[in-house]
Short mmCIF file of C-alpha atoms in Angstrom, two decimals:
data_model
loop_
_atom_site.label_atom_id
_atom_site.label_comp_id
_atom_site.label_asym_id
_atom_site.label_seq_id
_atom_site.Cartn_x
_atom_site.Cartn_y
_atom_site.Cartn_z
CA MET A 233 18.16 -14.75 -21.20
CA GLU A 234 19.90 -11.63 -19.97
CA LEU A 235 18.19 -8.34 -20.76
CA HIS A 236 20.03 -5.05 -20.98
CA PHE A 237 18.18 -1.94 -19.86
CA THR A 238 20.07 1.07 -21.13
CA THR A 239 20.24 4.13 -18.92
CA ASP A 240 21.12 6.54 -21.74
CA TYR A 241 18.24 8.92 -22.43
CA THR A 242 18.87 9.09 -26.19
CA GLU A 243 18.63 5.31 -26.40
CA ILE A 244 15.53 5.28 -24.18
CA ALA A 245 13.80 7.81 -26.45
CA ALA A 246 14.74 5.71 -29.47
CA LYS A 247 13.01 2.71 -27.88
CA ILE A 248 9.70 4.60 -27.94
CA ASN A 249 9.99 5.06 -31.70
CA GLN A 250 10.61 1.35 -32.15
CA ILE A 251 7.26 0.32 -30.66
CA ASP A 252 4.81 -1.57 -32.87
CA PRO A 253 1.58 -0.93 -30.92
CA VAL A 254 -0.53 -3.19 -33.15
CA LYS A 255 1.79 -6.17 -32.78
CA TYR A 256 2.02 -5.39 -29.07
CA GLY A 257 -1.73 -5.80 -28.72
CA GLN A 258 -1.66 -9.10 -30.60
CA THR A 259 1.24 -10.72 -28.76
CA ARG A 260 1.80 -8.99 -25.40
CA ASN A 261 0.58 -11.94 -23.29
CA TYR A 262 3.34 -14.21 -24.63
CA ILE A 263 6.76 -14.07 -22.99
CA ASN A 264 8.32 -13.61 -26.45
CA GLY A 265 5.68 -11.09 -27.53
CA ALA A 266 6.33 -7.59 -28.83
CA VAL A 267 6.46 -5.93 -25.42
CA THR A 268 8.09 -2.51 -25.13
CA TYR A 269 10.45 -2.93 -22.14
CA LEU A 270 9.72 0.72 -21.32
CA SER A 271 8.22 0.07 -17.89
CA PRO A 272 11.47 0.70 -15.94
CA TYR A 273 11.70 4.18 -17.46
CA ILE A 274 8.05 5.01 -16.87
CA ALA A 275 8.28 3.80 -13.28
CA ARG A 276 11.36 5.92 -12.59
CA GLY A 277 9.74 8.97 -14.14
CA VAL A 278 12.30 9.24 -16.94
CA ILE A 279 9.46 9.18 -19.49
CA SER A 280 5.70 9.36 -19.01
CA THR A 281 2.68 7.46 -20.27
CA LYS A 282 1.48 10.67 -21.94
CA GLN A 283 4.80 11.16 -23.70
CA VAL A 284 4.77 7.60 -25.05
CA LEU A 285 1.18 7.85 -26.25
CA GLU A 286 1.71 11.21 -27.97
CA ILE A 287 4.71 9.88 -29.90
CA ILE A 288 2.78 6.80 -31.05
CA VAL A 289 -0.36 8.74 -32.04
CA ALA A 290 1.79 11.24 -33.96
CA LYS A 291 2.74 8.37 -36.27
CA GLY A 292 -0.84 8.19 -37.48
CA TYR A 293 -2.25 5.36 -35.37
CA LYS A 294 -5.91 5.70 -34.35
CA ILE A 295 -6.97 4.90 -30.80
CA PRO A 296 -9.30 1.97 -31.73
CA GLN A 297 -6.47 0.44 -33.77
CA ILE A 298 -4.10 0.41 -30.78
CA GLU A 299 -6.62 0.13 -27.95
CA SER A 300 -4.82 -2.72 -26.17
CA PHE A 301 -1.59 -0.73 -26.08
CA VAL A 302 -3.33 2.43 -24.86
CA LYS A 303 -5.17 0.51 -22.15
CA GLU A 304 -1.91 -0.80 -20.74
CA LEU A 305 -0.57 2.76 -20.48
CA CYS A 306 -3.82 3.79 -18.80
CA TRP A 307 -3.58 0.95 -16.27
CA ARG A 308 -0.40 2.61 -14.97
CA ASP A 309 -2.14 5.97 -14.61
CA TYR A 310 -5.16 4.27 -13.06
CA PHE A 311 -3.16 2.60 -10.30
CA GLN A 312 -1.47 5.92 -9.54
CA ARG A 313 -4.90 7.54 -9.19
CA VAL A 314 -5.92 4.76 -6.80
CA ALA A 315 -2.78 5.42 -4.73
CA GLN A 316 -3.64 9.13 -4.57
CA THR A 317 -6.95 8.35 -2.86
CA LYS A 318 -6.54 5.02 -1.04
CA ASN A 319 -4.14 3.46 1.44
CA ILE A 320 -2.87 0.74 -0.87
CA ASN A 321 -0.81 -0.86 1.91
CA GLN A 322 -4.04 -2.38 3.17
CA GLU A 323 -6.87 -4.17 1.39
CA ILE A 324 -8.60 -1.79 -1.01
CA LYS A 325 -11.98 -3.51 -1.39
CA GLN A 326 -12.19 -6.47 0.96
CA PRO A 327 -9.96 -8.75 3.04
CA GLN A 328 -8.06 -11.39 1.12
CA ALA A 329 -9.88 -14.68 1.70
CA ALA A 330 -8.38 -18.02 2.75
CA VAL A 331 -5.06 -16.63 4.02
CA SER A 332 -3.01 -19.24 5.87
CA ASN A 333 0.24 -17.31 6.40
CA TYR A 334 1.87 -13.89 6.29
CA ALA A 335 5.13 -15.08 4.74
CA ILE A 336 6.18 -16.58 1.41
CA SER A 337 7.00 -20.10 0.27
CA THR A 338 10.70 -20.95 0.38
CA ASN A 339 10.46 -22.71 -2.95
CA ILE A 340 8.97 -19.60 -4.54
CA ILE A 341 11.89 -17.53 -3.21
CA ASN A 342 14.29 -20.18 -4.53
CA ALA A 343 12.56 -20.48 -7.93
CA THR A 344 12.02 -24.19 -7.30
CA THR A 345 8.23 -24.36 -7.46
CA GLY A 346 8.26 -27.16 -10.02
CA ILE A 347 6.39 -24.97 -12.52
CA GLU A 348 8.95 -24.23 -15.22
CA GLY A 349 7.32 -21.09 -16.59
CA ILE A 350 7.17 -19.53 -13.13
CA ASP A 351 10.60 -20.71 -11.98
CA THR A 352 12.22 -19.27 -15.10
CA ALA A 353 10.38 -15.98 -14.58
CA ILE A 354 11.64 -15.72 -10.98
CA GLN A 355 15.18 -16.48 -12.09
CA GLN A 356 14.85 -13.73 -14.70
CA LEU A 357 13.61 -11.37 -12.00
CA TYR A 358 16.79 -11.93 -9.99
CA LEU A 359 19.04 -11.72 -13.06
CA ASN A 360 17.48 -8.82 -14.92
CA GLY A 361 15.24 -7.00 -12.46
CA TYR A 362 12.34 -7.70 -14.80
CA MET A 363 9.42 -10.09 -15.09
CA HIS A 364 6.93 -10.32 -17.94
CA ASN A 365 3.51 -9.04 -16.86
CA HIS A 366 1.73 -12.34 -17.51
CA CYS A 367 4.37 -14.16 -15.46
CA ARG A 368 3.81 -11.69 -12.63
CA MET A 369 0.16 -12.69 -12.56
CA TYR A 370 1.09 -16.38 -12.57
CA THR A 371 3.57 -15.86 -9.74
CA VAL A 372 1.14 -13.84 -7.63
CA ALA A 373 -1.60 -16.41 -8.18
CA LEU A 374 0.75 -19.16 -7.02
CA VAL A 375 1.84 -17.18 -3.94
CA CYS A 376 -1.54 -15.92 -2.82
CA ASN A 377 -4.12 -18.35 -4.13
CA ILE A 378 -2.29 -21.68 -4.17
CA ALA A 379 0.24 -21.20 -1.33
CA LYS A 380 -2.34 -18.94 0.41
CA SER A 381 0.12 -16.27 1.55
CA HIS A 382 -1.14 -12.81 2.39
CA TRP A 383 -0.20 -10.49 -0.45
CA LEU A 384 1.77 -7.73 1.35
CA LEU A 385 5.15 -9.31 2.19
CA PRO A 386 5.41 -11.16 -1.15
CA ALA A 387 4.54 -7.93 -2.96
CA GLN A 388 7.47 -6.30 -1.18
CA TRP A 389 9.67 -9.18 -2.32
CA MET A 390 8.80 -8.67 -5.98
CA TYR A 391 9.02 -4.88 -5.73
CA TYR A 392 12.45 -5.17 -4.12
CA HIS A 393 13.87 -6.77 -7.25
CA LEU A 394 11.95 -4.97 -10.02
CA LEU A 395 13.75 -2.23 -11.95
CA ASP A 396 10.26 -1.05 -12.89
CA GLY A 397 9.09 -1.27 -9.30
CA ASP A 398 6.10 1.02 -8.97
CA TRP A 399 4.50 0.50 -5.58
CA ALA A 400 1.05 1.55 -6.79
CA SER A 401 1.03 -0.81 -9.79
CA ASN A 402 2.66 -3.57 -7.77
CA ALA A 403 0.46 -3.42 -4.67
CA CYS A 404 -2.78 -2.91 -6.57
CA SER A 405 -1.98 -5.77 -8.96
CA TRP A 406 -1.12 -8.16 -6.13
CA GLN A 407 -4.39 -7.27 -4.47
CA TRP A 408 -6.27 -7.72 -7.74
CA VAL A 409 -4.94 -11.27 -8.21
CA ALA A 410 -5.48 -12.10 -4.52
CA GLY A 411 -9.10 -10.92 -4.62
CA ALA A 412 -8.60 -7.97 -2.26
CA ASN A 413 -8.96 -5.43 -5.08
CA SER A 414 -11.29 -7.41 -7.35
CA SER A 415 -14.49 -9.42 -7.25
CA LYS A 416 -12.70 -12.79 -7.37
CA LYS A 417 -9.26 -14.34 -7.24
CA TYR A 418 -7.24 -14.96 -10.37
CA TYR A 419 -6.02 -18.50 -11.11
CA ALA A 420 -3.80 -19.90 -13.85
CA ASN A 421 -3.60 -23.59 -14.59
CA GLN A 422 -0.76 -25.48 -16.25
CA GLU A 423 -2.36 -25.35 -19.69
CA ASN A 424 -2.56 -21.56 -19.54
CA ILE A 425 1.02 -21.23 -18.29
CA ASN A 426 2.31 -23.59 -20.98
CA ARG A 427 0.56 -21.60 -23.70
CA TYR A 428 2.07 -18.23 -22.86
CA THR A 429 5.51 -19.26 -21.49
CA ASN A 430 6.40 -21.78 -24.23
CA THR A 431 6.61 -24.67 -21.78
CA ASN A 432 5.19 -28.15 -22.15
CA GLN A 433 4.65 -29.47 -18.63
CA HIS A 434 2.02 -31.98 -17.61
CA ASN A 435 0.91 -33.72 -14.43
CA THR A 436 1.97 -30.86 -12.17
CA TYR A 437 -0.10 -29.69 -9.19
CA LEU A 438 -1.45 -26.94 -11.47
CA ASP A 439 -2.43 -29.34 -14.24
CA LYS A 440 -6.06 -29.32 -13.16
CA PRO A 441 -9.37 -27.68 -14.14
CA TYR A 442 -9.96 -24.26 -12.62
CA GLU A 443 -12.77 -25.44 -10.36
CA VAL A 444 -10.33 -27.90 -8.78
CA LEU A 445 -7.58 -25.28 -8.36
CA GLU A 446 -9.96 -22.96 -6.53
CA GLY A 447 -10.61 -25.52 -3.82
CA MET A 448 -7.29 -27.34 -3.54
CA GLU A 449 -5.07 -27.46 -0.48
CA THR A 450 -1.60 -25.95 -0.61
CA PRO A 451 0.81 -28.46 -2.22
CA ASP A 452 3.54 -29.84 0.06
CA LEU A 453 6.14 -28.30 -2.26
CA LEU A 454 4.94 -24.83 -1.24
CA SER A 455 4.24 -25.49 2.43
CA GLU A 456 7.63 -24.42 3.85
CA ILE A 457 7.57 -20.65 4.36
CA GLN A 458 9.90 -17.85 5.40
CA LYS A 459 9.84 -14.14 6.12
CA PRO A 460 12.71 -12.55 4.19
CA VAL A 461 14.09 -9.22 5.34
CA PHE A 462 14.72 -6.63 2.64
CA LYS A 463 17.40 -3.99 3.08
CA THR A 464 18.54 -1.15 0.85
CA THR A 465 22.19 -0.24 0.42
CA LEU A 466 22.29 3.55 0.24
CA PRO A 467 24.97 5.50 -1.62
CA GLN A 468 27.02 8.33 -0.18
CA SER A 469 25.91 11.95 -0.47
CA ASN A 470 27.94 14.09 -2.84
CA LEU A 471 26.08 17.36 -2.28
CA THR A 472 28.68 20.07 -1.81
CA GLN A 473 26.96 23.38 -2.44
CA ILE A 474 23.65 25.08 -3.14
CA ASP A 475 23.38 28.38 -5.00
CA SER A 476 20.73 30.18 -2.96
CA ASP A 477 20.06 32.58 -5.82
CA LEU A 478 18.78 29.73 -8.00
CA PRO A 479 15.70 27.49 -7.66
CA THR A 480 16.24 23.93 -6.45
CA PHE A 481 14.68 21.04 -8.39
CA ILE A 482 14.28 17.90 -6.31
CA TYR A 483 14.38 14.49 -7.98
CA ASN A 484 13.79 11.12 -6.34
CA TYR A 485 13.19 7.41 -7.03
CA TYR A 486 9.98 8.27 -8.88
CA ASN A 487 11.11 11.39 -10.72
CA LEU A 488 14.21 11.22 -12.88
CA ASP A 489 12.84 13.23 -15.79
CA PRO A 490 15.80 14.84 -17.62
CA LEU A 491 13.47 17.21 -19.50
CA TRP A 492 11.92 18.69 -16.33
CA HIS A 493 12.88 22.41 -16.21
CA LYS A 494 15.77 21.45 -18.47
CA GLU A 495 16.32 24.95 -19.85
CA GLU A 496 16.29 26.67 -16.47
CA PRO A 497 19.40 27.17 -14.35
CA GLY A 498 19.03 25.68 -10.90
CA ASN A 499 20.29 23.32 -8.25
CA ARG A 500 19.40 19.73 -9.12
CA ILE A 501 19.25 17.36 -6.17
CA LEU A 502 18.58 13.63 -6.23
CA LEU A 503 16.98 13.08 -2.83
CA ILE A 504 17.48 9.62 -1.31
CA GLU A 505 15.56 9.37 1.96
CA PRO A 506 16.61 6.51 4.28
CA HIS A 507 13.15 6.39 5.86
CA PHE A 508 11.53 5.94 2.44
CA PHE A 509 13.80 3.04 1.53
CA GLN A 510 13.23 1.43 4.92
CA GLN A 511 9.53 1.33 4.15
CA TYR A 512 9.96 0.52 0.46
CA PRO A 513 13.31 -1.26 0.19
CA VAL A 514 14.92 -1.99 -3.18
CA SER A 515 17.84 -4.14 -4.27
CA GLU A 516 21.31 -2.86 -5.03
CA LYS A 517 20.58 -3.48 -8.72
CA CYS A 518 17.59 -1.12 -8.51
CA MET A 519 19.56 1.50 -6.61
CA GLN A 520 22.35 1.47 -9.18
CA PHE A 521 19.80 1.69 -11.97
CA MET A 522 18.35 4.84 -10.40
CA LEU A 523 21.79 6.41 -9.96
CA SER A 524 22.74 5.64 -13.56
CA LEU A 525 19.49 7.16 -14.84
CA SER A 526 20.18 10.32 -12.84
CA ASN A 527 23.29 10.85 -14.97
CA ASN A 528 20.95 12.05 -17.73
CA ILE A 529 20.28 15.12 -15.56
CA PRO A 530 23.29 17.46 -15.81
CA ASP A 531 25.02 18.54 -12.60
CA THR A 532 22.85 16.40 -10.33
CA GLN A 533 24.03 16.15 -6.75
CA VAL A 534 22.99 13.30 -4.46
CA TYR A 535 21.69 13.98 -0.96
CA VAL A 536 21.05 11.08 1.41
CA GLY A 537 18.77 12.24 4.18
CA SER A 538 15.24 13.49 4.78
CA PHE A 539 13.52 16.19 2.80
CA LYS A 540 13.29 18.27 5.98
CA SER A 541 17.00 17.99 6.74
CA LEU A 542 17.89 18.91 3.16
CA VAL A 543 15.77 22.05 3.30
CA GLU A 544 16.95 23.09 6.75
CA THR A 545 20.64 22.30 6.29
CA TYR A 546 20.93 24.28 3.06
CA SER A 547 18.19 26.87 3.76
CA ILE A 548 16.43 26.00 0.51
CA LYS A 549 13.49 28.31 -0.03
CA ASP A 550 12.68 28.20 -3.75
CA ARG A 551 12.18 24.45 -4.24
CA TYR A 552 10.26 22.39 -6.79
CA TYR A 553 9.19 18.75 -6.91
CA LYS A 554 6.76 16.54 -8.81
CA GLU A 555 3.66 15.16 -7.12
CA HIS A 556 3.72 11.52 -6.07
CA PRO A 557 1.73 9.65 -3.38
CA LEU A 558 4.95 8.54 -1.70
CA ASN A 559 6.38 12.05 -1.32
CA ILE A 560 5.77 12.12 2.42
CA GLY A 561 6.61 15.42 4.12
CA TYR A 562 7.54 17.32 0.96
CA SER A 563 6.84 21.05 0.87
CA GLY A 564 7.42 23.79 -1.65
CA LYS A 565 6.10 24.18 -5.19
CA MET A 566 4.51 20.89 -6.21
CA GLU A 567 4.06 20.28 -9.93
CA ASN A 568 1.82 17.67 -11.51
CA ARG A 569 3.19 14.68 -13.32
CA ASP A 570 2.29 14.06 -16.96
CA TRP A 571 -0.97 12.15 -17.13
CA ILE A 572 -2.75 10.83 -20.20
CA SER A 573 -5.66 12.83 -18.78
CA ASN A 574 -5.35 15.59 -16.21
CA GLU A 575 -9.14 15.83 -15.94
CA VAL A 576 -10.02 12.24 -15.02
CA THR A 577 -9.08 12.16 -11.35
CA GLY A 578 -10.27 10.57 -8.13
CA TYR A 579 -11.03 6.98 -7.25
CA PHE A 580 -12.68 4.59 -9.68
CA PRO A 581 -13.38 1.17 -8.12
CA PHE A 582 -12.98 -0.49 -11.52
CA PHE A 583 -10.53 0.18 -14.32
CA PHE A 584 -13.32 -0.10 -16.90
CA SER A 585 -15.07 2.98 -15.45
CA TYR A 586 -11.82 4.95 -15.56
CA TRP A 587 -11.04 3.74 -19.08
CA LYS A 588 -14.42 4.77 -20.51
CA LYS A 589 -13.82 8.38 -19.46
CA ILE A 590 -10.26 8.35 -20.81
CA GLU A 591 -11.40 6.71 -24.05
CA LYS A 592 -14.01 9.40 -24.62
CA GLN A 593 -11.44 12.14 -24.17
CA LEU A 594 -8.97 10.46 -26.50
CA LYS A 595 -11.57 9.98 -29.21
CA ASP A 596 -12.77 13.57 -28.86
#
């Protein structure tokens, strides 16, 4: 199935109004459930979790009625808060146990694992730049806990292809499944995968009780490994001039908000830093998605280079940007992103602790 992710802001905003948050909570774990498909726009900063929640609540829904939906929005904020306080490129709580390699199974890369629900999900990832959240958990469990790969390189592989690639959500989730950001590893057996992916497989290497899966050796089908290299194809700069009498608003891969300072005149620069994309490479599909989304911001100019070189080359003094953990070396007037709660900050070792504080605020 080929999905189409519009890049038109009017159509994106309309998608928010089409959400059924009650049905979402009832069916979201199924691949054909009432998911929102808004994650690519939240990840790219086109819309925010707060914006989505406010629109839904304005329709008259009460928080307890849509708790599952609200929690999923809060998970995104939670992982961002973790990334503000922790180095998420290394294990957050404890080393991943039982690691046998720092690569990834060739048959996982090739979507030939023999598990139909997972293979189809990987094929969809390559085709659409999207993978259902439950299928992400299945895939990560297969990579880390069955094939026993360390989480970091495979997490980069998935992030590379995801239109909704958010390094905080991605890295923290991989670590959660692998047991490096949780109290135990997550496993999914064939029965579970069949139930939520509408498959009907039996007698696979995952068709076993959980206590058997937790102690099994890596299947031969997953034993061949490789270390893929991920490269980003960068566009050309089209920045021609800066009006020094106007403020400069700097956008990037994580901030493409067309409403940000919309009514103010200013220079609007989409900053694409080669060093950033060397460390966090993305596919050409993801790059084109970002560039298309930037068209919602009138008169945007693209600059390929470092933040420092942009500022020095064009003598930019009055500059604005939105806070993000991956804004390395930015300087100027930093503005906060939209959070569901601006007050609940810092590191919470467990989502439940974070959620209880958010829940209290929302109910108050």
